Coordinates of C-alpha atoms in Angstrom, one line a residue:
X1 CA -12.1 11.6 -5.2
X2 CA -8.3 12.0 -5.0
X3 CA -6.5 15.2 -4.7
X4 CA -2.9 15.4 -4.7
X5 CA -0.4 18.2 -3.6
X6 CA 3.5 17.2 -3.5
X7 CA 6.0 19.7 -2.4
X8 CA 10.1 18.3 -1.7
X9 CA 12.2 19.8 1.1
X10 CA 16.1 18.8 1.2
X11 CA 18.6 18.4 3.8
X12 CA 22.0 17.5 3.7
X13 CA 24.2 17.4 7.1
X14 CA 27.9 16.4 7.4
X15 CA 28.7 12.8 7.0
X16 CA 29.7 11.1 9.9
X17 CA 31.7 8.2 11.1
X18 CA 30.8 4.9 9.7
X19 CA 29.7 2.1 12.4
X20 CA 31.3 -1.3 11.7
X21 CA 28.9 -4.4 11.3
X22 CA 28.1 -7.0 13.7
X23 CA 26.0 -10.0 13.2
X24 CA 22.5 -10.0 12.5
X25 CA 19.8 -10.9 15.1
X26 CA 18.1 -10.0 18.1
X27 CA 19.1 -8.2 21.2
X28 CA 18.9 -10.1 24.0
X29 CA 15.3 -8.7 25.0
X30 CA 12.2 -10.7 26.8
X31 CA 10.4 -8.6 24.2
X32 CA 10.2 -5.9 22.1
X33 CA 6.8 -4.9 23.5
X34 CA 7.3 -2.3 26.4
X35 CA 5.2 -3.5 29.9
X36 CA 2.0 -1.4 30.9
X37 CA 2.7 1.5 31.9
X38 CA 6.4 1.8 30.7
X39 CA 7.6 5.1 28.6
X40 CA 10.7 6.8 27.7
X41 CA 12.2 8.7 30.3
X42 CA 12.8 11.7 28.6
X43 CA 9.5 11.9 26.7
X44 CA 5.8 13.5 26.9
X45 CA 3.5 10.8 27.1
X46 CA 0.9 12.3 25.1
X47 CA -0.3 8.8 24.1
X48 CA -1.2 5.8 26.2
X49 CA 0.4 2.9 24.3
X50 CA -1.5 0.1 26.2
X51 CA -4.4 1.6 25.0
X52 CA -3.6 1.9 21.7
X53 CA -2.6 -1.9 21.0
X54 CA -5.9 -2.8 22.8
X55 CA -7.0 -0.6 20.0
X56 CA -5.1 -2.0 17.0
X57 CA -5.6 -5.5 18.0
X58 CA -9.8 -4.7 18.2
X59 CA -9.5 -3.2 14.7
X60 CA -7.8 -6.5 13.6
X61 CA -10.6 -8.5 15.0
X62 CA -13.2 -7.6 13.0
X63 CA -15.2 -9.5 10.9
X64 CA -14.1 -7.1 7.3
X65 CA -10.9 -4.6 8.3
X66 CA -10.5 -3.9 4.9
X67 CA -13.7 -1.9 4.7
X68 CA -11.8 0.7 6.8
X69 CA -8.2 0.1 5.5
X70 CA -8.3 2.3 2.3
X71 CA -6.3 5.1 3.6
X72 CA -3.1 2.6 5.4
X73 CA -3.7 0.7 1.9
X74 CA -3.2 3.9 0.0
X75 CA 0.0 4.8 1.6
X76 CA 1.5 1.4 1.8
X77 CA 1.1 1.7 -1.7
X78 CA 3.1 5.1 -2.2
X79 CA 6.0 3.8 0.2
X80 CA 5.9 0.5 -2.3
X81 CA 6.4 3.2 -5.1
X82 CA 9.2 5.0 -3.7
X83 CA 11.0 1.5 -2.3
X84 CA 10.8 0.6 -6.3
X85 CA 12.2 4.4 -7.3
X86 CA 15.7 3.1 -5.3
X87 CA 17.6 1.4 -7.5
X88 CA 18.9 -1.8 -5.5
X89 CA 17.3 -4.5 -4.0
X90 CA 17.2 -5.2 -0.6
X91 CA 18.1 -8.7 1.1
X92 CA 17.2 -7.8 4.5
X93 CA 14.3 -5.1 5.4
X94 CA 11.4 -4.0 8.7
X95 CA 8.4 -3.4 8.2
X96 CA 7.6 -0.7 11.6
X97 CA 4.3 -0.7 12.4
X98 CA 3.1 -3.2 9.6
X99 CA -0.4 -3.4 10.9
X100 CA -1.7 -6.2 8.6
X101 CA 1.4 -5.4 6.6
X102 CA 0.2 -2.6 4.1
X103 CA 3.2 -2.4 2.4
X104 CA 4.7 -6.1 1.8
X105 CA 1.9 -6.5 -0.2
X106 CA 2.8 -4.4 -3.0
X107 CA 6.7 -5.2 -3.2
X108 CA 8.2 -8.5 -4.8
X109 CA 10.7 -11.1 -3.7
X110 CA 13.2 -9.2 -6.2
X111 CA 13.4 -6.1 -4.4
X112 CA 12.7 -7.3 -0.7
X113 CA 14.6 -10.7 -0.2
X114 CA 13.2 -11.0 3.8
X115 CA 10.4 -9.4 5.5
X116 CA 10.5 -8.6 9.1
X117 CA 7.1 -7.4 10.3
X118 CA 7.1 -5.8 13.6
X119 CA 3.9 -4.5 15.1
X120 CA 2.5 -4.3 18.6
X121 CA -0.6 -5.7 18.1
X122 CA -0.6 -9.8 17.9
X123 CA -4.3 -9.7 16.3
X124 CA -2.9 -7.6 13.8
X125 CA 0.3 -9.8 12.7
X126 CA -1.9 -13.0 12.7
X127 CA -4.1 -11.2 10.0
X128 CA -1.4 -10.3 7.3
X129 CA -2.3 -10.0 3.7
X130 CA -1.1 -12.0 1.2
X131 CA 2.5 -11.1 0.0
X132 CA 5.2 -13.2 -2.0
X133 CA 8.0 -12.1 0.0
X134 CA 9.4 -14.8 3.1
X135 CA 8.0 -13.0 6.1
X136 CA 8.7 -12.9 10.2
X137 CA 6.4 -11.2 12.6
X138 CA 7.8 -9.8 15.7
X139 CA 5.6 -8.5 18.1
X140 CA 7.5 -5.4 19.0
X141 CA 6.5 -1.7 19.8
X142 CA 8.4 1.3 17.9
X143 CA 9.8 3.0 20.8
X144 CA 11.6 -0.1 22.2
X145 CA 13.3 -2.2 19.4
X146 CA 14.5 -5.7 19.9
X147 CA 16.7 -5.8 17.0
X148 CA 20.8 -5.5 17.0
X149 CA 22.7 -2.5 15.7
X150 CA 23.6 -2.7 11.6
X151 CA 20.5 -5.4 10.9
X152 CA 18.8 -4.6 7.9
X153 CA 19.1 -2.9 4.4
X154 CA 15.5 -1.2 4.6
X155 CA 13.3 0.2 7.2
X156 CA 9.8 1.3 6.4
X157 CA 7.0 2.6 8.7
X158 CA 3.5 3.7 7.4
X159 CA 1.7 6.1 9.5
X160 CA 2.9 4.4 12.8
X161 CA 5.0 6.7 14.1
X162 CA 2.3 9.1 14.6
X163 CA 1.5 7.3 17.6
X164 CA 4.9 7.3 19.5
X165 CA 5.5 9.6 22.1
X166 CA 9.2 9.7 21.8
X167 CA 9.9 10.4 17.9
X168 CA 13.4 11.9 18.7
X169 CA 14.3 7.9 20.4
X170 CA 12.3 6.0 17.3
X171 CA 14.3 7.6 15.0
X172 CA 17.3 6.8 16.6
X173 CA 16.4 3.0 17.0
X174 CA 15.4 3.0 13.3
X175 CA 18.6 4.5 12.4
X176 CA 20.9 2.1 14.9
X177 CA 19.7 -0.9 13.4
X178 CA 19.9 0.2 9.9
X179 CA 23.0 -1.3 8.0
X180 CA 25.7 1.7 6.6
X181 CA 23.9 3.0 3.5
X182 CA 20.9 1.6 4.6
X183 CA 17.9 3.6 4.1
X184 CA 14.9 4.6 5.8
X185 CA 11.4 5.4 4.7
X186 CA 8.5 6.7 6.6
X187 CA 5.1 8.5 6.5
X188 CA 3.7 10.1 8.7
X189 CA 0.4 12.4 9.0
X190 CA 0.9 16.3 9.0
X191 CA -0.7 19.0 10.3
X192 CA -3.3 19.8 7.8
X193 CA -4.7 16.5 8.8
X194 CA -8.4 16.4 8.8
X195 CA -8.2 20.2 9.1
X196 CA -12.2 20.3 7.9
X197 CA -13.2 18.2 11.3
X198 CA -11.1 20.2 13.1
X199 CA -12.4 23.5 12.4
X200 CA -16.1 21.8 12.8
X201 CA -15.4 21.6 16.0
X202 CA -13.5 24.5 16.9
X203 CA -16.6 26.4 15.3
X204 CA -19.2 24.5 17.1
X205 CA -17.6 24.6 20.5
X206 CA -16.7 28.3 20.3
X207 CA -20.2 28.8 19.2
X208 CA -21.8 27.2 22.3
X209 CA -19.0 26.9 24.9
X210 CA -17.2 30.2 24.9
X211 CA -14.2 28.6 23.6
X212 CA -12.9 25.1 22.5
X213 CA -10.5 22.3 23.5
X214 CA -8.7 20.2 20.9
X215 CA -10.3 16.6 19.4
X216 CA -7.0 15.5 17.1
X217 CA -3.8 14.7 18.5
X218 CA -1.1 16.9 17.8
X219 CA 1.0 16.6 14.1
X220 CA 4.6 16.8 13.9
X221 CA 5.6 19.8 11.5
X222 CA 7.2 19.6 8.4
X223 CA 10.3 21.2 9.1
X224 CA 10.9 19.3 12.7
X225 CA 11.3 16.4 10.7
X226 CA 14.4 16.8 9.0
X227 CA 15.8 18.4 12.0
X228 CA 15.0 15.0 14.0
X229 CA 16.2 12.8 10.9
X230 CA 19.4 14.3 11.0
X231 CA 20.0 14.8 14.9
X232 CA 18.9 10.8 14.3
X233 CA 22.0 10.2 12.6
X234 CA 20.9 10.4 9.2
X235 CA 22.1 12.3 6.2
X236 CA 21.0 12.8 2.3
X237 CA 17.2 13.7 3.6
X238 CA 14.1 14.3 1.2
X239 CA 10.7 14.9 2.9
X240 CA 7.5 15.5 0.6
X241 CA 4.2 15.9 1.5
X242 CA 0.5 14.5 -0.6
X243 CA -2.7 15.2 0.1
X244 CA -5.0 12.8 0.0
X245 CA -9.1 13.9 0.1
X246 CA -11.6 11.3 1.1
X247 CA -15.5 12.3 0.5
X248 CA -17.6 10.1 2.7
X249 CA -21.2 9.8 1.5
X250 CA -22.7 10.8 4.8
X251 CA -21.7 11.8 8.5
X252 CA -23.9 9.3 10.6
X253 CA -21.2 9.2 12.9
X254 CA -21.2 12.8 13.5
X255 CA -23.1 15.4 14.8
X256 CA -25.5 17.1 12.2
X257 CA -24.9 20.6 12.4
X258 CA -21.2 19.6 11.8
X259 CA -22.3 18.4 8.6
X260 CA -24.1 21.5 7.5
X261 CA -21.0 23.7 8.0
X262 CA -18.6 21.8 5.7
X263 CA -20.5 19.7 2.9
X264 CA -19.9 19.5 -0.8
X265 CA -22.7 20.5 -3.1
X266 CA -23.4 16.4 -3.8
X267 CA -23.9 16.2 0.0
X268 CA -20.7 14.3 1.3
X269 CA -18.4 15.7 3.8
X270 CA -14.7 16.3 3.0
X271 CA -11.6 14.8 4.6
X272 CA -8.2 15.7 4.1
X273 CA -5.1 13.3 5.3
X274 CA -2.2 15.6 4.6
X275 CA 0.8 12.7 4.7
X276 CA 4.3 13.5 5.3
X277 CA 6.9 11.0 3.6
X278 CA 11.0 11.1 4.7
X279 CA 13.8 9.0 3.4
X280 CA 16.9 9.1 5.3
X281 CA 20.1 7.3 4.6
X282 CA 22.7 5.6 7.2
X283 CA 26.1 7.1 6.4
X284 CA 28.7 4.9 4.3
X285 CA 31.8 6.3 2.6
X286 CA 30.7 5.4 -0.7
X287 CA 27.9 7.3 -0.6
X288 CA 28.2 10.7 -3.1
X289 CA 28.8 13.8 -0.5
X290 CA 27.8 17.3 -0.9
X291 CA 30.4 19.8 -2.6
X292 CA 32.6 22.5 -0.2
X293 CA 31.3 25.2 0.1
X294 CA 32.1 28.0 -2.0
X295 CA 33.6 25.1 -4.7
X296 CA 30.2 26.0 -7.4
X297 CA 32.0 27.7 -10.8
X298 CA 28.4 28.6 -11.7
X299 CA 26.8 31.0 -9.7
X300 CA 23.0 30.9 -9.1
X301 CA 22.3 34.1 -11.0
X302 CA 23.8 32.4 -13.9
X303 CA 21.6 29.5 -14.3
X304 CA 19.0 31.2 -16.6
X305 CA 22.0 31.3 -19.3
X306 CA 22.9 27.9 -18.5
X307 CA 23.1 27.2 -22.5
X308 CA 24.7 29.5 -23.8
X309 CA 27.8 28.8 -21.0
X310 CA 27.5 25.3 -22.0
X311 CA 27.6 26.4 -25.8
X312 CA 30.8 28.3 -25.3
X313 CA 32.5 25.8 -23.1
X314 CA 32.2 23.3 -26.0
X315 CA 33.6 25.8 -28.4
X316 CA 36.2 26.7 -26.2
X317 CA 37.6 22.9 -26.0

């Protein structure tokens, strides 16, 4: 079962100044993958990212990952979609946080020319699915990217970035090795994210414990991310949000009086994955720019006789 709730927000910010090009390539980095223990300086580590590619690469490993892939394959799919909604092709794009590379898969050799898979799990990128576009795998983690400034046409991410514990810095990297009017698209899960576990749990540990400590890690809002896309650098922003709702036929896995207090009348249990998507563009002066303000001949109020000003304007010529 599928349910699906789309709302756009918009941003526009000031164009700035364009970057000139240099060559294509790799910084000169050992790696791209940060050493254990290594962070951001000015960030919250909220996740341990040794942990989690110990985690991606065991998920990679086993003997069917497709079984539990439905929900990366869903949204590879929709960042597919929106790639083909652009109307250019692309001769050079990253693939950030590819996992077994969710979205190559459903993209042709006509709109991506080059694939570069970056992931930093090595089980992961020796486990790729089938795509008809010329691929590279890098092994290289989100916050620390080996790549040079003005690299590649396209950048897309599917529900990595979750995991990073400096967004503000990914964003940045994403948007320094993006070409000028290159263009970046990401999704990322939102706050209503498996809101029916969460309350489960809130309920049941209130109920016996007094009070309740949280299970999920913490959602970036809706609004924070076009403030982070355009203190990023980039301009012309669209964010819209699905909702995607999985029933599972059963909760083996957990407890059974969570079950009882959220289960549909056929018995499964509900899941929402509420997914952010953002496109962001790098800032070239061809690019169309937002009227001055206070230049509109039309005023809002006026829109509902939008015809009949049109009518007149024909008869006046």
């Amino acid at each position: 079962m599928l349910r699906l709730t789309r709302v756009w927000l918009l941003w526009r910010r000031p164009p700035a100044a364009g970057v000139p090009a240099k060559n294509l390539g790799l910084r000169k980095v050992a790696s791209g993958v940060s050493p254990p223990g290594s962070a951001s300086p000015r960030a919250l580590n909220i996740f341990d990212r040794d942990l989690k590619r110990k985690q991606k690469n065991w998920a990679a490993r086993q003997p069917e990952p497709r079984k539990f892939d439905y929900l990366k394959e869903e949204v590879g799919s929709r960042i597919a979609d929106r790639v083909y909604d652009i109307a250019r092709d692309f001769p050079l794009a990253l693939d950030l946080g590819c996992g077994r590379g969710y979205i190559a898969q459903h993209l042709n050799k006509e709109t991506v020319g080059k694939f570069f898979q970056a992931d930093i799990a090595e089980n992961a990128l020796k486990n790729t699915l089938e795509t008809e576009i010329p691929t590279v795998s890098v092994l290289a983690d989100e916050e620390f990217l080996p790549f040079r400034e003005n690299t590649f046409d396209l950048v897309v991410s599917s529900l990595s970035l979750h995991w990073v514990n400096d967004l503000p810095r990914a964003l940045e990297q994403i948007h320094y090795v993006l070409k000028p009017d290159g263009v970046f698209l990401g999704a990322m899960f939102g706050g209503d994210t498996l809101y029916e576990l969460r309350c489960s749990l809130q309920l049941a540990e209130t109920e016996r414990e007094g009070g309740f400590s949280p299970h999920v890690s913490p959602f970036t809002a809706v609004n924070d991310l076009g403030h982070l896309l355009g203190r990023a650098g980039f301009n012309t922003l669209t964010v819209d949000t699905d909702e995607i709702q999985v029933n599972y036929p059963g909760m083996f896995e957990l407890m059974e009086d969570l079950q009882e207090m959220y289960r549909n009348e056929d018995g499964s249990v509900p899941a929402t994955y509420q997914i952010y998507y953002m496109i962001g563009w790098k800032y070239h002066d061809s690019q169309a720019r937002p009227a001055e303000r206070g230049s509109a001949t039309v005023s809002f109020g006026e829109l509902g006789k939008i015809n009949s000003l049109m009518s007149q304007e024909k008869k006046s010529q």
